[in-house]
């Protein structure tokens, strides 16, 4: 049955049809499990190896990503660094986004490069060309925060032709926006801290894929390095997954409406949103995205204009991170992103569309 995204979202929370079993998921915060005298290994033995609450979340995430297997981690960086430790061996060439999430390229530069990995930083536009020289490509789309869209179909074909592994960071789009595995990616990595859990109250990450051997190596790294997700965070993320379709739908609708308003506003120098018909990434976005995401990139006059926007608004929250209930504004130059001083990422929340459009429009004038 081909269900809609909110239905898939609800189904991802799981449904044990055992009479008397709770409808809601239950956290299992155990670190140790009973062993048997015959020394046969039960499914769960020790909390760093496995946890029943992880399994509920993992099967929901695998379902949403169209994967056969998902592994949860204590944060998005926990997931990404585990994948890079497994794939980026000494003597290999790794491509990471030059314009994407900055801590990924910092990890590559500070940890992998000194261990003999050749690290190439490429912008979304340079990704396909750089992939022609790579063993491992980590791409991000839409790239956070500038929102260029990478043509995953084309990138996957280049990677496949030279036997390179393609990993896609699906944090910004979420599986409700794009399903990279169906477009040819080998692995999806993501932060579930953002829109998937959606309440700004936990950190989590995951890896999803269909190659059993590769996924087993990543699971082994999680066991040995130990960047595991706490049982309570897993539980909160799982119960939040049920409303993810609904929340992300609203965030995307709000982003489209706010982007349209900003495009015509005299205080705005430029705006990027893949859903705008005249956006440079729109054509690729229409081909591969089911929704255009909850992030809008806007360029105002200067840093003071971004701060004034937040101060005059009644709804905007100044915060980094995105995908939560509140609409957040983040001036990215503060974190060293290669963008102008007046560049702000607006991460739409789930407020009523008319309210958030009117509030931002008013606060800009
Ligand atoms: C936030 C983010 C990460 C890191 O996730 P954490 O959960 O904060 O570790 C990675 N990639 C992208 C695109 C992000 O936005």
Coordinates of C-alpha atoms and ligand atoms in Angstrom, one line a residue:
X1 CA 0.0 0.0 0.0
X2 CA 1.4 3.4 -1.0
X3 CA 0.6 5.5 2.0
X4 CA 1.0 9.3 2.4
X5 CA 3.8 10.7 4.5
X6 CA 1.8 11.4 7.7
X7 CA 0.4 7.9 7.6
X8 CA 4.0 6.5 7.1
X9 CA 5.1 8.7 10.0
X10 CA 2.5 7.3 12.3
X11 CA 3.2 3.8 11.2
X12 CA 6.9 4.3 11.8
X13 CA 6.2 4.6 15.6
X14 CA 5.2 0.9 15.5
X15 CA 2.1 -0.9 16.4
X16 CA 2.2 -4.1 18.5
X17 CA -1.2 -5.6 18.1
X18 CA -0.9 -7.6 21.3
X19 CA -4.0 -7.1 23.5
X20 CA -2.9 -5.3 26.7
X21 CA 0.4 -4.0 25.1
X22 CA 0.8 -0.2 25.3
X23 CA -0.1 1.8 22.2
X24 CA 2.7 4.2 22.9
X25 CA 6.4 3.2 22.7
X26 CA 8.1 2.4 26.0
X27 CA 11.7 3.3 26.9
X28 CA 13.9 0.5 28.2
X29 CA 16.7 2.3 30.1
X30 CA 18.7 -0.9 31.0
X31 CA 22.4 -1.2 30.7
X32 CA 22.6 -4.9 31.4
X33 CA 20.3 -7.8 30.6
X34 CA 19.8 -11.3 32.2
X35 CA 22.0 -14.0 30.8
X36 CA 21.2 -17.7 30.6
X37 CA 23.1 -20.6 32.1
X38 CA 23.6 -22.2 28.6
X39 CA 25.6 -19.1 27.6
X40 CA 23.6 -18.7 24.4
X41 CA 23.6 -14.9 23.5
X42 CA 20.2 -13.3 24.0
X43 CA 19.2 -10.4 21.7
X44 CA 20.2 -7.9 24.3
X45 CA 23.2 -8.3 26.6
X46 CA 24.7 -4.9 27.3
X47 CA 23.5 -1.3 26.6
X48 CA 26.3 -0.2 24.3
X49 CA 25.6 -3.2 22.0
X50 CA 21.9 -2.9 21.6
X51 CA 18.7 -1.6 23.2
X52 CA 15.1 -2.4 22.4
X53 CA 14.2 1.3 22.2
X54 CA 16.8 1.8 19.5
X55 CA 15.3 -1.0 17.5
X56 CA 11.9 0.7 17.5
X57 CA 13.4 3.9 16.3
X58 CA 15.7 2.2 13.8
X59 CA 13.0 0.3 12.1
X60 CA 10.9 3.5 11.8
X61 CA 13.8 5.4 10.3
X62 CA 14.7 2.6 7.9
X63 CA 11.1 2.5 6.8
X64 CA 11.0 6.3 6.1
X65 CA 14.4 6.3 4.3
X66 CA 13.5 3.2 2.2
X67 CA 16.5 1.4 3.8
X68 CA 16.7 -2.2 5.0
X69 CA 18.7 -1.1 8.1
X70 CA 19.2 2.0 10.2
X71 CA 21.5 2.6 13.1
X72 CA 21.0 5.3 15.7
X73 CA 23.8 7.4 17.3
X74 CA 24.1 9.9 20.1
X75 CA 24.1 12.8 17.6
X76 CA 24.3 13.6 13.9
X77 CA 28.1 14.0 14.3
X78 CA 28.3 10.7 16.1
X79 CA 26.7 9.0 13.0
X80 CA 28.7 11.0 10.4
X81 CA 32.1 10.5 12.1
X82 CA 31.4 6.7 12.5
X83 CA 30.7 6.4 8.8
X84 CA 33.8 8.4 7.9
X85 CA 36.0 6.3 10.2
X86 CA 34.8 3.2 8.5
X87 CA 35.0 4.5 4.9
X88 CA 37.8 7.0 4.8
X89 CA 40.9 4.8 5.3
X90 CA 44.5 6.1 4.9
X91 CA 45.4 6.7 1.2
X92 CA 41.8 7.3 0.2
X93 CA 40.4 10.5 -1.2
X94 CA 37.3 11.9 0.6
X95 CA 35.1 14.8 -0.7
X96 CA 33.2 16.8 1.8
X97 CA 31.0 19.9 1.3
X98 CA 32.8 23.2 1.4
X99 CA 29.5 25.0 1.9
X100 CA 27.7 22.5 4.1
X101 CA 27.6 21.8 7.8
X102 CA 30.9 23.2 9.0
X103 CA 31.7 20.6 11.7
X104 CA 31.8 17.8 9.1
X105 CA 34.7 19.5 7.2
X106 CA 36.4 20.3 10.5
X107 CA 36.3 16.6 11.5
X108 CA 37.8 15.7 8.1
X109 CA 40.5 18.4 8.4
X110 CA 41.4 17.9 12.0
X111 CA 41.0 14.2 12.4
X112 CA 41.1 12.4 9.0
X113 CA 43.6 14.4 7.1
X114 CA 46.4 13.9 9.7
X115 CA 45.7 10.2 9.4
X116 CA 46.5 10.0 5.7
X117 CA 43.1 10.7 4.1
X118 CA 43.2 13.2 1.2
X119 CA 40.4 15.6 1.9
X120 CA 38.8 17.7 -0.9
X121 CA 36.3 20.4 0.0
X122 CA 33.8 21.0 -2.8
X123 CA 30.8 23.3 -3.0
X124 CA 27.4 21.9 -4.2
X125 CA 28.3 23.1 -7.6
X126 CA 31.7 21.5 -7.7
X127 CA 30.5 18.1 -6.1
X128 CA 30.2 16.2 -9.4
X129 CA 33.5 17.3 -10.7
X130 CA 35.3 16.5 -7.4
X131 CA 33.6 13.1 -7.2
X132 CA 35.6 12.1 -10.4
X133 CA 38.7 12.0 -8.2
X134 CA 37.2 10.4 -5.0
X135 CA 36.9 7.1 -3.2
X136 CA 34.3 8.5 -0.8
X137 CA 31.9 11.4 -1.3
X138 CA 29.9 12.9 1.4
X139 CA 27.3 15.3 -0.1
X140 CA 24.7 17.4 1.6
X141 CA 21.5 18.6 -0.1
X142 CA 20.0 21.2 0.1
X143 CA 23.4 22.3 1.4
X144 CA 23.1 24.0 4.8
X145 CA 22.9 27.0 5.0
X146 CA 23.1 28.3 1.4
X147 CA 20.5 25.9 0.1
X148 CA 22.0 24.8 -3.3
X149 CA 20.6 21.5 -4.3
X150 CA 23.0 18.7 -5.5
X151 CA 21.8 16.6 -8.4
X152 CA 22.0 13.2 -6.6
X153 CA 21.1 11.1 -9.6
X154 CA 24.0 12.5 -11.6
X155 CA 26.4 12.4 -8.6
X156 CA 25.4 8.7 -7.9
X157 CA 26.1 7.8 -11.5
X158 CA 29.7 9.3 -11.3
X159 CA 30.4 7.6 -8.0
X160 CA 29.1 4.3 -9.3
X161 CA 31.2 4.5 -12.5
X162 CA 34.4 4.7 -10.5
X163 CA 33.4 2.5 -7.5
X164 CA 33.3 5.4 -5.1
X165 CA 30.9 5.3 -2.1
X166 CA 28.3 8.0 -2.0
X167 CA 27.0 9.1 1.5
X168 CA 24.3 11.8 1.6
X169 CA 23.6 13.9 4.7
X170 CA 19.8 14.1 4.7
X171 CA 19.4 16.3 7.7
X172 CA 18.0 19.4 6.0
X173 CA 15.6 17.7 3.6
X174 CA 14.6 14.7 5.8
X175 CA 13.2 11.6 4.2
X176 CA 9.9 13.5 3.7
X177 CA 11.8 15.8 1.3
X178 CA 14.2 13.4 -0.5
X179 CA 15.1 9.7 -0.4
X180 CA 18.8 9.6 -1.4
X181 CA 18.9 5.8 -1.4
X182 CA 16.3 5.6 -4.1
X183 CA 18.4 8.0 -6.2
X184 CA 21.5 5.9 -5.9
X185 CA 23.3 6.8 -2.6
X186 CA 25.0 4.0 -0.7
X187 CA 24.3 5.5 2.7
X188 CA 22.2 8.2 4.3
X189 CA 23.6 10.0 7.4
X190 CA 21.5 12.5 9.3
X191 CA 21.0 14.5 12.5
X192 CA 17.6 13.5 14.0
X193 CA 18.2 16.5 16.4
X194 CA 16.5 18.7 13.9
X195 CA 13.1 18.2 12.1
X196 CA 12.7 14.5 12.6
X197 CA 12.6 14.8 16.4
X198 CA 11.4 18.4 16.0
X199 CA 11.0 19.7 19.6
X200 CA 14.5 21.2 20.2
X201 CA 14.8 18.9 23.2
X202 CA 17.3 16.1 22.3
X203 CA 20.3 15.2 20.2
X204 CA 20.3 12.1 18.0
X205 CA 21.7 10.9 14.7
X206 CA 21.4 7.9 12.4
X207 CA 22.8 6.0 9.4
X208 CA 20.5 4.2 7.0
X209 CA 21.5 1.9 4.1
X210 CA 20.9 -1.4 2.3
X211 CA 24.4 -2.9 2.1
X212 CA 24.5 -5.5 5.0
X213 CA 28.4 -5.7 5.1
X214 CA 28.8 -1.9 5.2
X215 CA 26.1 -1.5 7.8
X216 CA 27.6 -4.3 9.9
X217 CA 31.0 -2.4 9.9
X218 CA 29.3 0.8 11.0
X219 CA 27.5 -1.1 13.8
X220 CA 30.9 -2.5 14.9
X221 CA 32.3 1.0 15.0
X222 CA 29.4 2.1 17.2
X223 CA 30.0 -0.8 19.6
X224 CA 33.8 -0.1 19.8
X225 CA 33.8 3.7 19.8
X226 CA 30.6 4.0 21.8
X227 CA 28.8 7.1 20.5
X228 CA 25.5 5.6 21.5
X229 CA 22.0 7.1 21.9
X230 CA 20.5 7.2 25.4
X231 CA 17.4 5.1 25.9
X232 CA 15.3 8.2 26.9
X233 CA 16.4 10.2 23.9
X234 CA 15.6 7.2 21.6
X235 CA 12.2 7.0 23.2
X236 CA 11.6 10.8 22.8
X237 CA 12.7 10.6 19.1
X238 CA 10.5 7.6 18.4
X239 CA 7.4 9.2 19.9
X240 CA 8.2 12.4 18.0
X241 CA 8.5 10.5 14.7
X242 CA 4.7 10.0 14.7
X243 CA 4.1 13.7 14.2
X244 CA 7.0 14.3 11.9
X245 CA 5.0 14.1 8.7
X246 CA 2.5 16.7 10.0
X247 CA 5.2 19.1 11.4
X248 CA 7.4 18.9 8.3
X249 CA 4.5 19.5 6.0
X250 CA 3.7 22.7 7.9
X251 CA 7.3 23.8 8.0
X252 CA 7.6 23.4 4.3
X253 CA 4.4 25.3 3.6
X254 CA 5.6 28.1 5.9
X255 CA 9.0 28.2 4.2
X256 CA 7.4 28.5 0.7
X257 CA 5.1 31.3 1.9
X258 CA 7.9 33.2 3.7
X259 CA 10.3 32.8 0.7
X260 CA 7.7 34.3 -1.6
X261 CA 7.1 37.3 0.7
X262 CA 10.9 37.9 1.1
X263 CA 11.5 37.8 -2.6
X264 CA 9.4 40.9 -3.0
X265 CA 10.4 42.7 0.2
X266 CA 12.5 45.9 -0.2
X267 CA 14.7 45.2 2.8
X268 CA 15.8 41.9 1.3
X269 CA 18.9 41.7 -0.9
X270 CA 18.4 38.1 -2.0
X271 CA 16.6 35.0 -1.0
X272 CA 17.2 31.3 -1.7
X273 CA 14.6 28.6 -1.4
X274 CA 14.5 25.5 -3.7
X275 CA 10.7 25.8 -3.9
X276 CA 10.8 29.3 -5.6
X277 CA 10.2 28.8 -9.3
X278 CA 13.1 31.3 -10.2
X279 CA 15.6 29.7 -7.7
X280 CA 18.8 28.5 -9.4
X281 CA 18.2 25.0 -7.8
X282 CA 14.5 24.8 -8.6
X283 CA 14.8 22.5 -11.7
X284 CA 16.9 19.9 -9.9
X285 CA 14.8 20.2 -6.8
X286 CA 11.6 19.5 -8.7
X287 CA 13.2 16.4 -10.1
X288 CA 14.4 14.8 -6.9
X289 CA 12.5 16.4 -3.9
X290 CA 9.0 15.6 -2.7
X291 CA 9.1 18.7 -0.5
X292 CA 11.5 21.7 -0.6
X293 CA 12.2 21.8 3.1
X294 CA 11.8 24.2 6.1
X295 CA 14.9 26.4 5.6
X296 CA 15.0 29.7 3.8
X297 CA 18.3 31.6 3.2
X298 CA 18.0 35.4 3.2
X299 CA 20.6 38.1 2.7
X300 CA 19.8 41.4 4.5
X301 CA 21.9 44.6 4.5
X302 CA 24.2 43.7 7.4
X303 CA 24.5 42.0 10.8
X304 CA 22.5 44.8 12.5
X305 CA 19.6 44.2 10.2
X306 CA 19.4 40.5 11.2
X307 CA 19.5 41.4 14.9
X308 CA 16.8 44.1 14.3
X309 CA 14.6 41.6 12.5
X310 CA 14.6 39.3 15.6
X311 CA 14.1 42.1 18.0
X312 CA 11.1 43.6 16.2
X313 CA 9.4 40.2 15.7
X314 CA 7.0 38.7 18.2
X315 CA 7.5 35.1 16.9
X316 CA 11.1 34.7 15.8
X317 CA 13.6 33.1 18.1
X318 CA 17.4 33.7 17.7
X319 CA 18.8 30.2 17.9
X320 CA 21.0 27.9 15.9
X321 CA 19.6 24.5 14.9
X322 CA 16.4 24.1 13.0
X323 CA 13.4 21.9 12.5
X324 CA 11.7 22.7 15.9
X325 CA 8.4 24.1 16.8
X326 CA 9.5 27.8 16.8
X327 CA 10.7 29.7 13.7
X328 CA 14.4 30.3 14.4
X329 CA 16.8 32.8 12.8
X330 CA 20.6 32.2 12.8
X331 CA 23.2 34.7 11.4
X332 CA 25.6 32.1 10.0
X333 CA 28.7 34.3 9.8
X334 CA 28.7 34.1 13.6
X335 CA 29.8 30.5 13.2
X336 CA 32.4 31.2 10.4
X337 CA 30.3 29.9 7.5
X338 CA 31.5 31.4 4.2
X339 CA 28.5 33.8 3.8
X340 CA 28.0 37.5 4.1
X341 CA 27.4 39.4 7.4
X342 CA 23.7 40.0 6.6
X343 CA 23.1 36.3 5.7
X344 CA 20.5 34.6 7.9
X345 CA 19.1 31.2 7.8
X346 CA 15.4 31.2 8.7
X347 CA 14.3 27.8 10.0
X348 CA 10.5 27.7 9.8
X349 CA 8.5 26.3 12.7
X350 CA 4.9 25.1 12.8
X351 CA 3.2 28.4 13.5
X352 CA 0.1 29.3 11.4
X353 CA 1.4 30.3 7.9
X354 CA -0.4 33.7 7.8
X355 CA 0.9 34.6 11.3
X356 CA 4.6 33.9 10.6
X357 CA 4.5 35.6 7.1
X358 CA 2.9 38.7 8.6
X359 CA 5.2 38.8 11.6
X360 CA 8.4 38.6 9.5
X361 CA 7.1 41.1 6.9
X362 CA 6.2 43.6 9.7
X363 CA 9.5 43.0 11.5
X364 CA 11.5 43.8 8.4
X365 CA 10.0 47.2 7.7
Ligands
LIG1 C1 23.1 19.6 12.8 C2 23.7 19.0 11.6 C3 24.6 18.0 11.7 C4 25.1 17.5 13.1 O1 24.1 17.0 13.9 P1 24.2 16.9 15.5 O2 23.0 16.2 15.9 O3 24.2 18.4 15.9 O4 25.4 16.3 15.8 C5 25.1 17.4 10.6 N1 24.7 17.7 9.4 C6 23.8 18.7 9.2 C7 23.4 19.1 7.8 C8 23.3 19.4 10.3 O5 22.4 20.4 10.1

